[in-house]
């Protein structure tokens, strides 16, 4: 009887939450549904999300004709390299700022926070000049370096908060055992930071995989080096748009993100909670 009364009390809230979930999820479901429809069925089908005659032609067309296989390969190289670079650089910067007592630490933290609010368009010109000066324009290395740079301030701050939350006794014990600065970081602190490593991996992966502005800017003269985000423009013609091909491309693009999130989701909440606590 008690369980029935509790269920009835919670029923209106659960129905409301379910309705909001369906409304929020509908665009995503619609994209998946449209990727299996013909052009005519997509335009004439209204809000119906169940294809009458499911087809895989849109995926084949996107993969072959829209050059998605090349863009997918480029995205894998760029994203994997960006994630690795971001993890190495931001974890070391976060450890130095979160546990160290260097002079000017507050000034550095203030500058990092301020730089978060600068739009990418504001820094793209000096970044472009730097990449050109290094000789990496129109190369995947140029895209990787540009995408790994200024936009990853949040990852540094997450590491700062997480490392600051760890007890000092661990460092003191390691110091007594003779551990130096780098051994302390790589052998003790970094293995303890798996939750925040997972969180930063997810953020970096999503950012690099979906990137559009930076890959477009640094591959203007070499379209074959473009990533999936930029490759979506292949579905836009002069007078028409291949909407079902675009939907199939969007579905193929989002699958790796879902796989990475499902694989690392158990670290995601722990990492955010630990960084906020710090």
GROMACS .gro file of C-alpha atoms in nm:
model
  278
    1UNK     CA    1   0.000   0.000   0.000
    2UNK     CA    2   0.285   0.234   0.089
    3UNK     CA    3   0.460   0.163  -0.243
    4UNK     CA    4   0.136   0.222  -0.436
    5UNK     CA    5   0.079   0.559  -0.264
    6UNK     CA    6   0.440   0.662  -0.332
    7UNK     CA    7   0.407   0.557  -0.697
    8UNK     CA    8   0.087   0.761  -0.739
    9UNK     CA    9   0.248   1.067  -0.577
   10UNK     CA   10   0.548   1.046  -0.811
   11UNK     CA   11   0.346   0.962  -1.124
   12UNK     CA   12   0.276   1.324  -1.241
   13UNK     CA   13   0.644   1.419  -1.208
   14UNK     CA   14   0.756   1.104  -1.392
   15UNK     CA   15   0.506   1.163  -1.675
   16UNK     CA   16   0.627   1.524  -1.706
   17UNK     CA   17   0.993   1.417  -1.713
   18UNK     CA   18   0.916   1.149  -1.973
   19UNK     CA   19   0.741   1.409  -2.191
   20UNK     CA   20   1.040   1.646  -2.168
   21UNK     CA   21   1.275   1.358  -2.250
   22UNK     CA   22   1.078   1.266  -2.561
   23UNK     CA   23   1.064   1.630  -2.677
   24UNK     CA   24   1.438   1.677  -2.618
   25UNK     CA   25   1.524   1.346  -2.789
   26UNK     CA   26   1.294   1.391  -3.090
   27UNK     CA   27   1.545   1.580  -3.316
   28UNK     CA   28   1.808   1.311  -3.255
   29UNK     CA   29   1.556   1.031  -3.323
   30UNK     CA   30   1.435   1.218  -3.634
   31UNK     CA   31   1.788   1.239  -3.774
   32UNK     CA   32   1.841   0.865  -3.724
   33UNK     CA   33   1.505   0.791  -3.884
   34UNK     CA   34   1.571   1.022  -4.182
   35UNK     CA   35   1.903   0.852  -4.251
   36UNK     CA   36   1.705   0.538  -4.344
   37UNK     CA   37   1.444   0.717  -4.561
   38UNK     CA   38   1.435   0.822  -4.926
   39UNK     CA   39   1.429   1.195  -5.006
   40UNK     CA   40   1.059   1.187  -5.100
   41UNK     CA   41   0.955   0.996  -4.789
   42UNK     CA   42   1.149   1.236  -4.566
   43UNK     CA   43   0.972   1.541  -4.711
   44UNK     CA   44   0.626   1.385  -4.731
   45UNK     CA   45   0.641   1.178  -4.410
   46UNK     CA   46   0.577   1.466  -4.169
   47UNK     CA   47   0.675   1.387  -3.812
   48UNK     CA   48   0.656   1.011  -3.865
   49UNK     CA   49   0.981   0.858  -3.739
   50UNK     CA   50   0.933   0.501  -3.863
   51UNK     CA   51   1.059   0.455  -4.223
   52UNK     CA   52   0.809   0.277  -4.449
   53UNK     CA   53   1.082   0.135  -4.675
   54UNK     CA   54   1.414   0.146  -4.481
   55UNK     CA   55   1.722   0.180  -4.702
   56UNK     CA   56   2.099   0.193  -4.650
   57UNK     CA   57   2.159   0.383  -4.974
   58UNK     CA   58   2.211   0.710  -4.783
   59UNK     CA   59   2.500   0.559  -4.584
   60UNK     CA   60   2.660   0.412  -4.897
   61UNK     CA   61   2.625   0.747  -5.079
   62UNK     CA   62   2.770   0.938  -4.783
   63UNK     CA   63   3.062   0.697  -4.737
   64UNK     CA   64   3.163   0.672  -5.104
   65UNK     CA   65   3.038   0.973  -5.300
   66UNK     CA   66   3.081   1.232  -5.024
   67UNK     CA   67   3.436   1.108  -4.950
   68UNK     CA   68   3.344   1.025  -4.590
   69UNK     CA   69   3.590   0.738  -4.570
   70UNK     CA   70   3.878   0.989  -4.617
   71UNK     CA   71   3.726   1.241  -4.375
   72UNK     CA   72   3.667   0.966  -4.120
   73UNK     CA   73   4.032   0.861  -4.142
   74UNK     CA   74   4.145   1.223  -4.104
   75UNK     CA   75   3.913   1.272  -3.804
   76UNK     CA   76   4.053   0.963  -3.631
   77UNK     CA   77   4.414   1.086  -3.673
   78UNK     CA   78   4.334   1.444  -3.565
   79UNK     CA   79   4.112   1.348  -3.271
   80UNK     CA   80   4.346   1.080  -3.132
   81UNK     CA   81   4.645   1.315  -3.156
   82UNK     CA   82   4.457   1.607  -3.001
   83UNK     CA   83   4.331   1.396  -2.710
   84UNK     CA   84   4.682   1.263  -2.641
   85UNK     CA   85   4.841   1.608  -2.658
   86UNK     CA   86   4.572   1.766  -2.443
   87UNK     CA   87   4.599   1.495  -2.175
   88UNK     CA   88   4.978   1.530  -2.152
   89UNK     CA   89   4.993   1.911  -2.157
   90UNK     CA   90   4.689   1.993  -1.944
   91UNK     CA   91   4.762   1.728  -1.679
   92UNK     CA   92   5.117   1.858  -1.630
   93UNK     CA   93   4.998   2.220  -1.627
   94UNK     CA   94   4.716   2.129  -1.388
   95UNK     CA   95   4.955   1.952  -1.151
   96UNK     CA   96   5.198   2.246  -1.148
   97UNK     CA   97   4.920   2.496  -1.080
   98UNK     CA   98   4.715   2.277  -0.847
   99UNK     CA   99   4.995   2.151  -0.621
  100UNK     CA  100   5.283   2.391  -0.678
  101UNK     CA  101   5.348   2.725  -0.509
  102UNK     CA  102   5.514   2.912  -0.793
  103UNK     CA  103   5.532   3.293  -0.797
  104UNK     CA  104   5.262   3.456  -1.011
  105UNK     CA  105   5.030   3.158  -0.976
  106UNK     CA  106   4.720   3.372  -0.917
  107UNK     CA  107   4.806   3.592  -1.216
  108UNK     CA  108   4.844   3.284  -1.440
  109UNK     CA  109   4.512   3.143  -1.320
  110UNK     CA  110   4.341   3.479  -1.380
  111UNK     CA  111   4.480   3.499  -1.735
  112UNK     CA  112   4.367   3.142  -1.806
  113UNK     CA  113   4.014   3.217  -1.687
  114UNK     CA  114   3.997   3.541  -1.890
  115UNK     CA  115   4.121   3.363  -2.204
  116UNK     CA  116   3.828   3.120  -2.178
  117UNK     CA  117   3.593   3.400  -2.279
  118UNK     CA  118   3.782   3.492  -2.597
  119UNK     CA  119   3.597   3.365  -2.907
  120UNK     CA  120   3.792   3.148  -3.151
  121UNK     CA  121   3.750   3.411  -3.421
  122UNK     CA  122   3.947   3.655  -3.204
  123UNK     CA  123   4.259   3.434  -3.191
  124UNK     CA  124   4.240   3.256  -3.526
  125UNK     CA  125   4.455   3.514  -3.711
  126UNK     CA  126   4.762   3.499  -3.482
  127UNK     CA  127   4.716   3.122  -3.461
  128UNK     CA  128   4.708   3.101  -3.841
  129UNK     CA  129   5.027   3.312  -3.867
  130UNK     CA  130   5.196   3.083  -3.612
  131UNK     CA  131   5.100   2.762  -3.796
  132UNK     CA  132   5.208   2.911  -4.131
  133UNK     CA  133   5.536   3.023  -3.974
  134UNK     CA  134   5.599   2.667  -3.853
  135UNK     CA  135   5.531   2.536  -4.205
  136UNK     CA  136   5.230   2.327  -4.104
  137UNK     CA  137   4.953   2.501  -4.298
  138UNK     CA  138   4.742   2.263  -4.509
  139UNK     CA  139   4.869   1.965  -4.310
  140UNK     CA  140   4.706   1.742  -4.048
  141UNK     CA  141   4.983   1.846  -3.807
  142UNK     CA  142   4.870   2.208  -3.841
  143UNK     CA  143   4.511   2.110  -3.761
  144UNK     CA  144   4.626   1.903  -3.461
  145UNK     CA  145   4.841   2.180  -3.314
  146UNK     CA  146   4.576   2.448  -3.371
  147UNK     CA  147   4.298   2.235  -3.222
  148UNK     CA  148   4.512   2.134  -2.921
  149UNK     CA  149   4.590   2.488  -2.815
  150UNK     CA  150   4.393   2.777  -2.672
  151UNK     CA  151   4.052   2.612  -2.644
  152UNK     CA  152   4.165   2.358  -2.381
  153UNK     CA  153   4.183   2.595  -2.084
  154UNK     CA  154   3.885   2.421  -1.922
  155UNK     CA  155   4.083   2.096  -1.914
  156UNK     CA  156   4.369   2.267  -1.727
  157UNK     CA  157   4.124   2.408  -1.471
  158UNK     CA  158   3.964   2.065  -1.424
  159UNK     CA  159   4.307   1.915  -1.349
  160UNK     CA  160   4.392   2.206  -1.116
  161UNK     CA  161   4.076   2.146  -0.915
  162UNK     CA  162   4.124   1.769  -0.902
  163UNK     CA  163   4.492   1.772  -0.802
  164UNK     CA  164   4.420   2.039  -0.539
  165UNK     CA  165   4.160   1.806  -0.383
  166UNK     CA  166   4.409   1.520  -0.324
  167UNK     CA  167   4.550   1.492   0.033
  168UNK     CA  168   4.900   1.635   0.085
  169UNK     CA  169   5.001   1.336   0.297
  170UNK     CA  170   5.055   1.126  -0.016
  171UNK     CA  171   5.314   1.369  -0.151
  172UNK     CA  172   5.483   1.393   0.188
  173UNK     CA  173   5.510   1.013   0.214
  174UNK     CA  174   5.646   0.987  -0.141
  175UNK     CA  175   5.901   1.260  -0.069
  176UNK     CA  176   6.025   1.072   0.238
  177UNK     CA  177   6.065   0.762   0.015
  178UNK     CA  178   6.285   0.965  -0.218
  179UNK     CA  179   6.041   1.038  -0.502
  180UNK     CA  180   6.136   1.335  -0.718
  181UNK     CA  181   5.902   1.580  -0.893
  182UNK     CA  182   5.851   1.381  -1.214
  183UNK     CA  183   5.829   1.043  -1.038
  184UNK     CA  184   5.575   1.196  -0.802
  185UNK     CA  185   5.367   1.309  -1.100
  186UNK     CA  186   5.391   1.006  -1.331
  187UNK     CA  187   5.395   0.726  -1.068
  188UNK     CA  188   5.162   0.862  -0.800
  189UNK     CA  189   4.949   1.161  -0.895
  190UNK     CA  190   4.868   1.071  -1.256
  191UNK     CA  191   4.742   0.716  -1.180
  192UNK     CA  192   4.518   0.866  -0.910
  193UNK     CA  193   4.361   1.103  -1.160
  194UNK     CA  194   4.182   0.842  -1.376
  195UNK     CA  195   3.840   1.005  -1.324
  196UNK     CA  196   3.955   1.346  -1.445
  197UNK     CA  197   4.157   1.185  -1.726
  198UNK     CA  198   3.834   1.020  -1.842
  199UNK     CA  199   3.643   1.349  -1.817
  200UNK     CA  200   3.904   1.545  -2.013
  201UNK     CA  201   3.925   1.265  -2.272
  202UNK     CA  202   3.551   1.289  -2.334
  203UNK     CA  203   3.553   1.670  -2.359
  204UNK     CA  204   3.861   1.673  -2.585
  205UNK     CA  205   3.729   1.392  -2.805
  206UNK     CA  206   3.393   1.562  -2.859
  207UNK     CA  207   3.556   1.900  -2.926
  208UNK     CA  208   3.811   1.766  -3.175
  209UNK     CA  209   3.570   1.526  -3.348
  210UNK     CA  210   3.305   1.794  -3.403
  211UNK     CA  211   3.548   2.077  -3.481
  212UNK     CA  212   3.460   2.283  -3.787
  213UNK     CA  213   3.619   2.629  -3.781
  214UNK     CA  214   3.982   2.527  -3.717
  215UNK     CA  215   3.994   2.229  -3.961
  216UNK     CA  216   3.827   2.442  -4.229
  217UNK     CA  217   4.073   2.731  -4.181
  218UNK     CA  218   4.385   2.516  -4.195
  219UNK     CA  219   4.280   2.296  -4.492
  220UNK     CA  220   4.136   2.562  -4.723
  221UNK     CA  221   4.376   2.475  -5.007
  222UNK     CA  222   4.370   2.100  -4.947
  223UNK     CA  223   4.013   1.962  -4.916
  224UNK     CA  224   4.138   1.602  -4.895
  225UNK     CA  225   4.266   1.676  -4.541
  226UNK     CA  226   3.930   1.790  -4.409
  227UNK     CA  227   3.758   1.618  -4.118
  228UNK     CA  228   3.403   1.487  -4.086
  229UNK     CA  229   3.268   1.812  -3.942
  230UNK     CA  230   3.388   2.007  -4.247
  231UNK     CA  231   3.301   1.725  -4.487
  232UNK     CA  232   2.932   1.770  -4.408
  233UNK     CA  233   2.937   2.059  -4.653
  234UNK     CA  234   2.967   1.810  -4.940
  235UNK     CA  235   2.592   1.755  -4.908
  236UNK     CA  236   2.517   2.120  -4.979
  237UNK     CA  237   2.495   2.186  -5.354
  238UNK     CA  238   2.452   2.516  -5.533
  239UNK     CA  239   2.074   2.485  -5.561
  240UNK     CA  240   1.987   2.183  -5.346
  241UNK     CA  241   2.076   1.993  -5.030
  242UNK     CA  242   2.104   1.614  -4.994
  243UNK     CA  243   1.918   1.601  -4.660
  244UNK     CA  244   1.904   1.222  -4.625
  245UNK     CA  245   2.274   1.194  -4.711
  246UNK     CA  246   2.341   1.466  -4.455
  247UNK     CA  247   2.138   1.273  -4.195
  248UNK     CA  248   2.334   0.954  -4.270
  249UNK     CA  249   2.661   1.147  -4.238
  250UNK     CA  250   2.548   1.295  -3.906
  251UNK     CA  251   2.461   0.948  -3.772
  252UNK     CA  252   2.800   0.808  -3.876
  253UNK     CA  253   2.971   1.107  -3.713
  254UNK     CA  254   2.800   1.069  -3.379
  255UNK     CA  255   2.856   0.693  -3.335
  256UNK     CA  256   3.224   0.722  -3.223
  257UNK     CA  257   3.126   0.990  -2.966
  258UNK     CA  258   2.859   0.764  -2.816
  259UNK     CA  259   3.104   0.471  -2.800
  260UNK     CA  260   3.371   0.681  -2.623
  261UNK     CA  261   3.118   0.825  -2.379
  262UNK     CA  262   2.976   0.481  -2.292
  263UNK     CA  263   3.328   0.347  -2.241
  264UNK     CA  264   3.436   0.634  -2.011
  265UNK     CA  265   3.106   0.740  -1.853
  266UNK     CA  266   3.190   0.588  -1.514
  267UNK     CA  267   3.483   0.830  -1.485
  268UNK     CA  268   3.287   1.132  -1.607
  269UNK     CA  269   3.084   1.216  -1.294
  270UNK     CA  270   3.372   1.121  -1.060
  271UNK     CA  271   3.606   1.354  -1.246
  272UNK     CA  272   3.369   1.650  -1.242
  273UNK     CA  273   3.284   1.594  -0.874
  274UNK     CA  274   3.651   1.573  -0.780
  275UNK     CA  275   3.749   1.889  -0.971
  276UNK     CA  276   3.460   2.089  -0.821
  277UNK     CA  277   3.547   1.967  -0.472
  278UNK     CA  278   3.904   2.091  -0.523
   0.00000   0.00000   0.00000
